[in-house]
PDB file of C-alpha atoms and ligand atoms in Angstrom:
ATOM      1  CA  MET A   2     185.506 132.599  95.724  1.00  0.00           C
ATOM      2  CA  LYS A   3     185.127 133.243  99.422  1.00  0.00           C
ATOM      3  CA  ASP A   4     181.347 132.903  99.254  1.00  0.00           C
ATOM      4  CA  ALA A   5     181.742 129.649  97.363  1.00  0.00           C
ATOM      5  CA  ASN A   6     184.098 128.403  99.944  1.00  0.00           C
ATOM      6  CA  LEU A   7     181.762 129.376 102.829  1.00  0.00           C
ATOM      7  CA  LEU A   8     179.021 127.354 101.343  1.00  0.00           C
ATOM      8  CA  LEU A   9     181.385 124.498 100.861  1.00  0.00           C
ATOM      9  CA  THR A  10     182.309 124.740 104.567  1.00  0.00           C
ATOM     10  CA  ALA A  11     178.732 124.703 105.742  1.00  0.00           C
ATOM     11  CA  SER A  12     177.957 121.482 103.764  1.00  0.00           C
ATOM     12  CA  THR A  13     181.076 119.607 104.425  1.00  0.00           C
ATOM     13  CA  SER A  14     181.269 120.526 108.136  1.00  0.00           C
ATOM     14  CA  ARG A  15     177.801 119.191 108.752  1.00  0.00           C
ATOM     15  CA  GLU A  16     179.002 115.945 107.529  1.00  0.00           C
ATOM     16  CA  LEU A  17     182.150 116.284 109.497  1.00  0.00           C
ATOM     17  CA  VAL A  18     180.152 116.843 112.783  1.00  0.00           C
ATOM     18  CA  GLU A  19     177.947 113.840 112.146  1.00  0.00           C
ATOM     19  CA  ASP A  20     180.629 111.436 111.228  1.00  0.00           C
ATOM     20  CA  PRO A  21     184.131 112.988 111.016  1.00  0.00           C
ATOM     21  CA  PHE A  22     186.141 110.149 109.978  1.00  0.00           C
ATOM     22  CA  LYS A  23     183.700 108.943 107.344  1.00  0.00           C
ATOM     23  CA  ALA A  24     183.577 112.353 105.991  1.00  0.00           C
ATOM     24  CA  ILE A  25     187.327 112.477 105.608  1.00  0.00           C
ATOM     25  CA  GLU A  26     187.448 109.260 103.643  1.00  0.00           C
ATOM     26  CA  ARG A  27     184.718 110.349 101.384  1.00  0.00           C
ATOM     27  CA  THR A  28     186.197 113.710 100.372  1.00  0.00           C
ATOM     28  CA  LYS A  29     189.621 114.532  99.053  1.00  0.00           C
ATOM     29  CA  ARG A  30     189.183 118.065 100.232  1.00  0.00           C
ATOM     30  CA  TRP A  31     189.810 117.183 103.780  1.00  0.00           C
ATOM     31  CA  LYS A  32     193.189 115.786 102.878  1.00  0.00           C
ATOM     32  CA  ILE A  33     194.907 118.984 103.721  1.00  0.00           C
ATOM     33  CA  LYS A  34     198.469 119.151 102.822  1.00  0.00           C
ATOM     34  CA  SER A  35     200.467 120.864 105.521  1.00  0.00           C
ATOM     35  CA  ALA A  36     202.954 123.709 104.569  1.00  0.00           C
ATOM     36  CA  TYR A  37     205.580 121.296 106.024  1.00  0.00           C
ATOM     37  CA  GLY A  38     204.710 118.289 103.877  1.00  0.00           C
ATOM     38  CA  ASP A  39     202.602 115.430 104.893  1.00  0.00           C
ATOM     39  CA  ILE A  40     204.809 114.098 107.642  1.00  0.00           C
ATOM     40  CA  GLY A  41     204.636 117.175 109.848  1.00  0.00           C
ATOM     41  CA  PHE A  42     207.408 119.474 110.956  1.00  0.00           C
ATOM     42  CA  LYS A  43     210.265 118.009 112.987  1.00  0.00           C
ATOM     43  CA  TYR A  44     212.061 120.367 115.370  1.00  0.00           C
ATOM     44  CA  ARG A  45     215.659 119.185 115.412  1.00  0.00           C
ATOM     45  CA  ASP A  46     218.708 121.231 116.696  1.00  0.00           C
ATOM     46  CA  ASP A  47     218.526 124.100 114.016  1.00  0.00           C
ATOM     47  CA  GLN A  48     214.825 124.449 113.911  1.00  0.00           C
ATOM     48  CA  THR A  49     214.641 124.658 117.676  1.00  0.00           C
ATOM     49  CA  ILE A  50     217.278 127.338 117.748  1.00  0.00           C
ATOM     50  CA  ALA A  51     215.428 129.190 115.006  1.00  0.00           C
ATOM     51  CA  TYR A  52     212.147 128.851 116.924  1.00  0.00           C
ATOM     52  CA  VAL A  53     213.736 130.164 120.108  1.00  0.00           C
ATOM     53  CA  ALA A  54     215.239 133.211 118.253  1.00  0.00           C
ATOM     54  CA  SER A  55     212.181 134.125 116.068  1.00  0.00           C
ATOM     55  CA  ARG A  56     208.909 132.672 117.213  1.00  0.00           C
ATOM     56  CA  MET A  57     209.072 132.054 120.935  1.00  0.00           C
ATOM     57  CA  PRO A  58     208.745 135.613 122.240  1.00  0.00           C
ATOM     58  CA  ALA A  59     205.662 136.148 120.094  1.00  0.00           C
ATOM     59  CA  VAL A  60     204.155 132.927 121.110  1.00  0.00           C
ATOM     60  CA  TYR A  61     204.742 133.684 124.742  1.00  0.00           C
ATOM     61  CA  SER A  62     202.896 137.064 124.347  1.00  0.00           C
ATOM     62  CA  ALA A  63     200.009 135.322 122.591  1.00  0.00           C
ATOM     63  CA  CYS A  64     199.667 132.753 125.462  1.00  0.00           C
ATOM     64  CA  HIS A  65     199.939 135.474 128.058  1.00  0.00           C
ATOM     65  CA  ARG A  66     197.285 137.596 126.233  1.00  0.00           C
ATOM     66  CA  VAL A  67     194.929 134.772 125.940  1.00  0.00           C
ATOM     67  CA  LEU A  68     195.390 133.621 129.644  1.00  0.00           C
ATOM     68  CA  LYS A  69     194.863 137.136 130.820  1.00  0.00           C
ATOM     69  CA  GLU A  70     191.582 137.213 128.971  1.00  0.00           C
ATOM     70  CA  VAL A  71     190.590 133.833 130.561  1.00  0.00           C
ATOM     71  CA  LYS A  72     191.250 135.430 133.918  1.00  0.00           C
ATOM     72  CA  ARG A  73     189.224 138.557 133.081  1.00  0.00           C
ATOM     73  CA  ARG A  74     186.295 136.485 131.889  1.00  0.00           C
ATOM     74  CA  LEU A  75     186.443 133.822 134.715  1.00  0.00           C
ATOM     75  CA  PRO A  76     187.642 135.653 137.785  1.00  0.00           C
ATOM     76  CA  GLY A  77     187.106 132.705 140.037  1.00  0.00           C
ATOM     77  CA  PHE A  78     189.149 130.387 137.893  1.00  0.00           C
ATOM     78  CA  ALA A  79     192.821 129.611 138.872  1.00  0.00           C
ATOM     79  CA  PRO A  80     194.195 126.397 137.318  1.00  0.00           C
ATOM     80  CA  LYS A  81     195.923 123.950 139.621  1.00  0.00           C
ATOM     81  CA  SER A  82     196.419 121.144 137.228  1.00  0.00           C
ATOM     82  CA  VAL A  83     197.411 121.933 133.534  1.00  0.00           C
ATOM     83  CA  LEU A  84     198.084 119.989 130.389  1.00  0.00           C
ATOM     84  CA  ASP A  85     200.214 121.743 127.749  1.00  0.00           C
ATOM     85  CA  PHE A  86     199.914 119.815 124.361  1.00  0.00           C
ATOM     86  CA  GLY A  87     202.950 120.602 122.037  1.00  0.00           C
ATOM     87  CA  SER A  88     204.633 122.500 124.855  1.00  0.00           C
ATOM     88  CA  ALA A  89     207.949 123.148 122.983  1.00  0.00           C
ATOM     89  CA  THR A  90     210.056 125.449 125.036  1.00  0.00           C
ATOM     90  CA  GLY A  91     207.463 125.968 127.815  1.00  0.00           C
ATOM     91  CA  SER A  92     205.936 129.317 127.042  1.00  0.00           C
ATOM     92  CA  VAL A  93     202.544 128.290 128.466  1.00  0.00           C
ATOM     93  CA  LEU A  94     204.103 127.481 131.879  1.00  0.00           C
ATOM     94  CA  TRP A  95     205.893 130.826 131.996  1.00  0.00           C
ATOM     95  CA  ALA A  96     202.644 132.608 130.935  1.00  0.00           C
ATOM     96  CA  ILE A  97     200.531 130.772 133.606  1.00  0.00           C
ATOM     97  CA  ARG A  98     203.137 131.532 136.231  1.00  0.00           C
ATOM     98  CA  GLU A  99     202.703 135.168 135.274  1.00  0.00           C
ATOM     99  CA  VAL A 100     198.934 135.390 135.163  1.00  0.00           C
ATOM    100  CA  TRP A 101     198.238 133.063 138.275  1.00  0.00           C
ATOM    101  CA  PRO A 102     201.362 133.317 140.201  1.00  0.00           C
ATOM    102  CA  HIS A 103     200.322 130.907 143.061  1.00  0.00           C
ATOM    103  CA  SER A 104     197.809 128.507 141.627  1.00  0.00           C
ATOM    104  CA  LEU A 105     199.766 125.970 139.693  1.00  0.00           C
ATOM    105  CA  GLU A 106     200.367 122.654 141.472  1.00  0.00           C
ATOM    106  CA  SER A 107     201.115 120.342 138.499  1.00  0.00           C
ATOM    107  CA  ILE A 108     201.622 120.479 134.721  1.00  0.00           C
ATOM    108  CA  ASN A 109     201.916 117.745 132.117  1.00  0.00           C
ATOM    109  CA  LEU A 110     203.877 118.682 129.102  1.00  0.00           C
ATOM    110  CA  VAL A 111     203.508 116.776 125.864  1.00  0.00           C
ATOM    111  CA  GLU A 112     206.306 117.407 123.355  1.00  0.00           C
ATOM    112  CA  PRO A 113     207.853 114.930 120.875  1.00  0.00           C
ATOM    113  CA  SER A 114     210.850 116.880 120.167  1.00  0.00           C
ATOM    114  CA  LYS A 115     213.843 116.122 122.471  1.00  0.00           C
ATOM    115  CA  TYR A 116     215.546 119.319 121.344  1.00  0.00           C
ATOM    116  CA  MET A 117     212.642 121.402 122.401  1.00  0.00           C
ATOM    117  CA  GLN A 118     212.456 119.464 125.651  1.00  0.00           C
ATOM    118  CA  ARG A 119     215.946 120.168 126.426  1.00  0.00           C
ATOM    119  CA  VAL A 120     215.595 123.867 125.848  1.00  0.00           C
ATOM    120  CA  ALA A 121     212.453 124.040 127.987  1.00  0.00           C
ATOM    121  CA  GLN A 122     214.446 122.297 130.849  1.00  0.00           C
ATOM    122  CA  SER A 123     217.385 124.531 130.695  1.00  0.00           C
ATOM    123  CA  LEU A 124     215.094 127.663 130.684  1.00  0.00           C
ATOM    124  CA  LEU A 125     213.640 126.433 133.931  1.00  0.00           C
ATOM    125  CA  HIS A 126     216.899 125.483 135.474  1.00  0.00           C
ATOM    126  CA  GLY A 127     217.444 127.114 138.936  1.00  0.00           C
ATOM    127  CA  LEU A 128     213.904 128.585 139.189  1.00  0.00           C
ATOM    128  CA  LYS A 129     212.222 128.366 142.529  1.00  0.00           C
ATOM    129  CA  ASP A 130     208.651 127.290 143.462  1.00  0.00           C
ATOM    130  CA  LEU A 131     208.059 125.320 140.279  1.00  0.00           C
ATOM    131  CA  PRO A 132     205.061 123.120 140.142  1.00  0.00           C
ATOM    132  CA  LEU A 133     205.407 119.281 139.691  1.00  0.00           C
ATOM    133  CA  ILE A 134     206.430 118.887 136.068  1.00  0.00           C
ATOM    134  CA  HIS A 135     205.908 115.730 134.013  1.00  0.00           C
ATOM    135  CA  SER A 136     207.125 115.464 130.452  1.00  0.00           C
ATOM    136  CA  TYR A 137     205.787 113.086 127.920  1.00  0.00           C
ATOM    137  CA  ASP A 138     206.759 112.355 124.276  1.00  0.00           C
ATOM    138  CA  SER A 139     203.172 111.920 123.090  1.00  0.00           C
ATOM    139  CA  ILE A 140     199.534 112.035 124.210  1.00  0.00           C
ATOM    140  CA  GLN A 141     199.375 108.259 124.288  1.00  0.00           C
ATOM    141  CA  ALA A 142     202.345 108.188 126.692  1.00  0.00           C
ATOM    142  CA  LEU A 143     200.635 110.670 128.954  1.00  0.00           C
ATOM    143  CA  MET A 144     197.268 108.670 129.062  1.00  0.00           C
ATOM    144  CA  LYS A 145     199.239 105.438 129.786  1.00  0.00           C
ATOM    145  CA  ASN A 146     200.805 106.961 132.832  1.00  0.00           C
ATOM    146  CA  LEU A 147     197.934 108.924 134.264  1.00  0.00           C
ATOM    147  CA  ASP A 148     195.752 107.638 137.037  1.00  0.00           C
ATOM    148  CA  LYS A 149     192.106 107.856 136.484  1.00  0.00           C
ATOM    149  CA  SER A 150     191.787 110.548 139.069  1.00  0.00           C
ATOM    150  CA  ASP A 151     194.443 112.704 137.242  1.00  0.00           C
ATOM    151  CA  MET A 152     192.917 112.439 133.823  1.00  0.00           C
ATOM    152  CA  GLU A 153     191.034 115.789 133.944  1.00  0.00           C
ATOM    153  CA  HIS A 154     193.043 119.031 133.898  1.00  0.00           C
ATOM    154  CA  ASP A 155     191.597 122.370 135.091  1.00  0.00           C
ATOM    155  CA  LEU A 156     193.252 123.943 131.944  1.00  0.00           C
ATOM    156  CA  VAL A 157     194.400 122.272 128.728  1.00  0.00           C
ATOM    157  CA  MET A 158     196.339 124.271 126.252  1.00  0.00           C
ATOM    158  CA  ALA A 159     197.252 123.560 122.706  1.00  0.00           C
ATOM    159  CA  SER A 160     198.933 126.702 121.238  1.00  0.00           C
ATOM    160  CA  TYR A 161     200.023 126.778 117.726  1.00  0.00           C
ATOM    161  CA  VAL A 162     200.150 122.956 117.571  1.00  0.00           C
ATOM    162  CA  LEU A 163     197.305 121.692 115.474  1.00  0.00           C
ATOM    163  CA  GLY A 164     198.598 123.355 112.347  1.00  0.00           C
ATOM    164  CA  GLU A 165     201.682 121.273 112.586  1.00  0.00           C
ATOM    165  CA  VAL A 166     199.918 117.921 112.689  1.00  0.00           C
ATOM    166  CA  ALA A 167     199.782 117.036 109.164  1.00  0.00           C
ATOM    167  CA  SER A 168     196.790 114.737 109.007  1.00  0.00           C
ATOM    168  CA  LEU A 169     193.323 116.100 109.541  1.00  0.00           C
ATOM    169  CA  LYS A 170     192.129 112.724 110.979  1.00  0.00           C
ATOM    170  CA  ASP A 171     194.978 112.930 113.642  1.00  0.00           C
ATOM    171  CA  ARG A 172     193.903 116.608 114.431  1.00  0.00           C
ATOM    172  CA  ILE A 173     190.350 115.400 114.929  1.00  0.00           C
ATOM    173  CA  THR A 174     191.531 112.621 117.282  1.00  0.00           C
ATOM    174  CA  ILE A 175     193.795 115.014 119.160  1.00  0.00           C
ATOM    175  CA  VAL A 176     191.009 117.549 119.682  1.00  0.00           C
ATOM    176  CA  CYS A 177     188.629 114.740 121.139  1.00  0.00           C
ATOM    177  CA  GLN A 178     191.422 113.368 123.316  1.00  0.00           C
ATOM    178  CA  LEU A 179     192.221 116.894 124.605  1.00  0.00           C
ATOM    179  CA  TRP A 180     188.597 117.418 125.298  1.00  0.00           C
ATOM    180  CA  ASN A 181     188.449 114.144 127.344  1.00  0.00           C
ATOM    181  CA  LEU A 182     191.445 115.375 129.435  1.00  0.00           C
ATOM    182  CA  THR A 183     189.749 118.676 130.211  1.00  0.00           C
ATOM    183  CA  GLN A 184     187.880 119.348 133.383  1.00  0.00           C
ATOM    184  CA  ASP A 185     187.394 123.088 132.922  1.00  0.00           C
ATOM    185  CA  VAL A 186     189.043 125.161 130.100  1.00  0.00           C
ATOM    186  CA  LEU A 187     190.248 123.948 126.881  1.00  0.00           C
ATOM    187  CA  GLU A 188     192.093 126.701 124.927  1.00  0.00           C
ATOM    188  CA  MET A 189     193.308 125.975 121.366  1.00  0.00           C
ATOM    189  CA  PHE A 190     195.032 128.819 119.543  1.00  0.00           C
ATOM    190  CA  ARG A 191     194.993 128.870 115.929  1.00  0.00           C
ATOM    191  CA  ARG A 192     197.188 130.949 113.622  1.00  0.00           C
ATOM    192  CA  VAL A 193     195.993 134.523 113.308  1.00  0.00           C
ATOM    193  CA  SER A 194     194.027 134.228 110.170  1.00  0.00           C
ATOM    194  CA  GLU A 195     192.696 137.610 110.674  1.00  0.00           C
ATOM    195  CA  GLN A 196     196.200 139.108 110.259  1.00  0.00           C
ATOM    196  CA  PHE A 197     197.012 137.031 107.368  1.00  0.00           C
ATOM    197  CA  THR A 198     193.827 138.294 105.651  1.00  0.00           C
ATOM    198  CA  VAL A 199     194.670 141.993 106.335  1.00  0.00           C
ATOM    199  CA  MET A 200     198.272 141.557 105.022  1.00  0.00           C
ATOM    200  CA  PHE A 201     197.254 139.574 101.966  1.00  0.00           C
ATOM    201  CA  ARG A 202     194.556 142.189 101.110  1.00  0.00           C
ATOM    202  CA  ARG A 203     197.249 144.772 101.090  1.00  0.00           C
ATOM    203  CA  LYS A 204     199.607 142.335  99.216  1.00  0.00           C
ATOM    204  CA  ALA A 205     202.132 142.977 101.855  1.00  0.00           C
ATOM    205  CA  PHE A 206     205.321 141.012 101.318  1.00  0.00           C
ATOM    206  CA  LEU A 207     203.653 139.082  98.482  1.00  0.00           C
ATOM    207  CA  HIS A 208     206.478 139.982  96.058  1.00  0.00           C
ATOM    208  CA  TRP A 209     208.976 138.102  98.129  1.00  0.00           C
ATOM    209  CA  TYR A 210     207.066 134.974  97.490  1.00  0.00           C
ATOM    210  CA  THR A 211     205.882 135.452  93.850  1.00  0.00           C
ATOM    211  CA  GLY A 212     209.578 136.414  93.136  1.00  0.00           C
ATOM    212  CA  GLU A 213     210.530 132.894  94.238  1.00  0.00           C
ATOM    213  CA  GLY A 214     207.979 131.272  91.995  1.00  0.00           C
ATOM    214  CA  MET A 215     204.827 131.034  94.028  1.00  0.00           C
ATOM    215  CA  ASN A 216     201.489 131.859  92.540  1.00  0.00           C
ATOM    216  CA  GLU A 217     199.006 134.168  94.243  1.00  0.00           C
ATOM    217  CA  MET A 218     196.241 131.457  93.929  1.00  0.00           C
ATOM    218  CA  GLU A 219     198.348 129.366  96.424  1.00  0.00           C
ATOM    219  CA  PHE A 220     197.764 131.978  99.120  1.00  0.00           C
ATOM    220  CA  ILE A 221     193.994 132.172  98.354  1.00  0.00           C
ATOM    221  CA  GLU A 222     193.827 128.346  98.573  1.00  0.00           C
ATOM    222  CA  ALA A 223     195.863 128.456 101.873  1.00  0.00           C
ATOM    223  CA  GLU A 224     193.348 130.933 103.277  1.00  0.00           C
ATOM    224  CA  CYS A 225     190.456 128.892 102.361  1.00  0.00           C
ATOM    225  CA  ASN A 226     191.937 125.681 103.841  1.00  0.00           C
ATOM    226  CA  MET A 227     192.737 127.654 106.947  1.00  0.00           C
ATOM    227  CA  ASN A 228     189.181 128.911 107.430  1.00  0.00           C
ATOM    228  CA  ASP A 229     187.726 125.494 106.629  1.00  0.00           C
ATOM    229  CA  LEU A 230     189.908 123.978 109.209  1.00  0.00           C
ATOM    230  CA  VAL A 231     188.964 126.664 111.883  1.00  0.00           C
ATOM    231  CA  SER A 232     185.360 126.214 111.280  1.00  0.00           C
ATOM    232  CA  SER A 233     185.575 122.387 111.333  1.00  0.00           C
ATOM    233  CA  ILE A 234     187.422 122.464 114.653  1.00  0.00           C
ATOM    234  CA  ASN A 235     184.777 125.014 115.990  1.00  0.00           C
ATOM    235  CA  ASN A 236     182.064 122.618 115.035  1.00  0.00           C
ATOM    236  CA  ILE A 237     183.647 119.649 116.767  1.00  0.00           C
ATOM    237  CA  LYS A 238     184.015 121.671 119.914  1.00  0.00           C
ATOM    238  CA  MET A 239     180.367 122.574 119.782  1.00  0.00           C
ATOM    239  CA  ARG A 240     179.405 118.956 119.228  1.00  0.00           C
ATOM    240  CA  LEU A 241     181.556 117.673 122.111  1.00  0.00           C
ATOM    241  CA  LEU A 242     180.269 120.588 124.318  1.00  0.00           C
ATOM    242  CA  LYS A 243     176.670 119.379 123.701  1.00  0.00           C
ATOM    243  CA  LYS A 244     177.648 115.874 124.605  1.00  0.00           C
ATOM    244  CA  LYS A 245     179.319 116.787 127.919  1.00  0.00           C
TER     245      LYS A 245
HETATM  246  C1  SAM B 318     204.964 126.051 117.179  1.00  0.00           C
HETATM  247  S1  SAM B 318     205.333 124.985 118.278  1.00  0.00           S
HETATM  248  C2  SAM B 318     204.309 125.286 119.675  1.00  0.00           C
HETATM  249  C3  SAM B 318     204.653 126.250 120.591  1.00  0.00           C
HETATM  250  C4  SAM B 318     204.223 126.082 122.039  1.00  0.00           C
HETATM  251  N1  SAM B 318     202.958 125.545 122.249  1.00  0.00           N
HETATM  252  C5  SAM B 318     204.518 127.308 122.663  1.00  0.00           C
HETATM  253  O1  SAM B 318     203.554 127.814 123.197  1.00  0.00           O
HETATM  254  O2  SAM B 318     205.622 127.684 122.665  1.00  0.00           O
HETATM  255  C6  SAM B 318     204.649 123.475 117.936  1.00  0.00           C
HETATM  256  C7  SAM B 318     205.069 122.284 118.844  1.00  0.00           C
HETATM  257  O3  SAM B 318     204.055 121.228 118.647  1.00  0.00           O
HETATM  258  C8  SAM B 318     204.908 120.015 118.671  1.00  0.00           C
HETATM  259  N2  SAM B 318     204.135 118.994 118.035  1.00  0.00           N
HETATM  260  C9  SAM B 318     204.058 118.742 116.724  1.00  0.00           C
HETATM  261  N3  SAM B 318     203.291 117.706 116.462  1.00  0.00           N
HETATM  262  C10 SAM B 318     202.880 117.231 117.765  1.00  0.00           C
HETATM  263  C11 SAM B 318     202.059 116.137 118.145  1.00  0.00           C
HETATM  264  N4  SAM B 318     201.471 115.253 117.378  1.00  0.00           N
HETATM  265  N5  SAM B 318     201.906 115.944 119.560  1.00  0.00           N
HETATM  266  C12 SAM B 318     202.487 116.846 120.375  1.00  0.00           C
HETATM  267  N6  SAM B 318     203.272 117.932 120.096  1.00  0.00           N
HETATM  268  C13 SAM B 318     203.382 118.086 118.781  1.00  0.00           C
HETATM  269  C14 SAM B 318     206.210 120.400 118.010  1.00  0.00           C
HETATM  270  O4  SAM B 318     207.271 119.591 118.264  1.00  0.00           O
HETATM  271  C15 SAM B 318     206.365 121.865 118.530  1.00  0.00           C
HETATM  272  O5  SAM B 318     207.247 121.829 119.563  1.00  0.00           O
END
């Protein structure tokens, strides 16, 4: 199954790199259904509270770990201007302040959920030495408001966001837009597929889901879709890198 999937990835991703939008139209395979349905996941009051209580600490740790690794690999790099796409409660800003305590001068946050925006604001309330913070509902609103000279950011982050954008066409557009807004480092986190694979191989927690009526095949399919997506995003990044 996995070998067959890898072969499929190789052929479809070549098409995807050559003409991403045409490739999507041509094959149903790329109409990936999100776990949240095809309209994407909306963070209202309850979902935001649940996010803060359950996921935020882990997401902060992941951001912190990744940024520390960036610092280790690029010792001369210290971002002054940052774009955080899908900023939610602001973990990226907190992690940047920890890793580069004095470098940040301005940060643009893109976050469509008013509830998430409100939590981010209240967490920052009363803090000293904050950078200039601009908040936008969408990437389009950001681009409309930016002067040409402010378009490129030293660091662009998209942590755990792309998986929540339901359509693959939108994801590709977003990756291209983010790349154009990047001067130096573009960091996109994906969900940790390696950990999923380790747990799935051991059938950890599987009985919870099969007990609720899910089929094991659904997990295998999800894993394949996830790997396809990661590989297509990597291919697009490579293509864009060659163009730059
Ligand atoms: C899992 S949270 C990401 C967490 C955040 N990056 C962090 O580090 O804490 C996903 C966020 O992406 C946002 N999001 C979803 N679709 C988006 C889109 N099209 N543009 C910008 N943000 C989006 C959601 O509202 C949500 O706040």
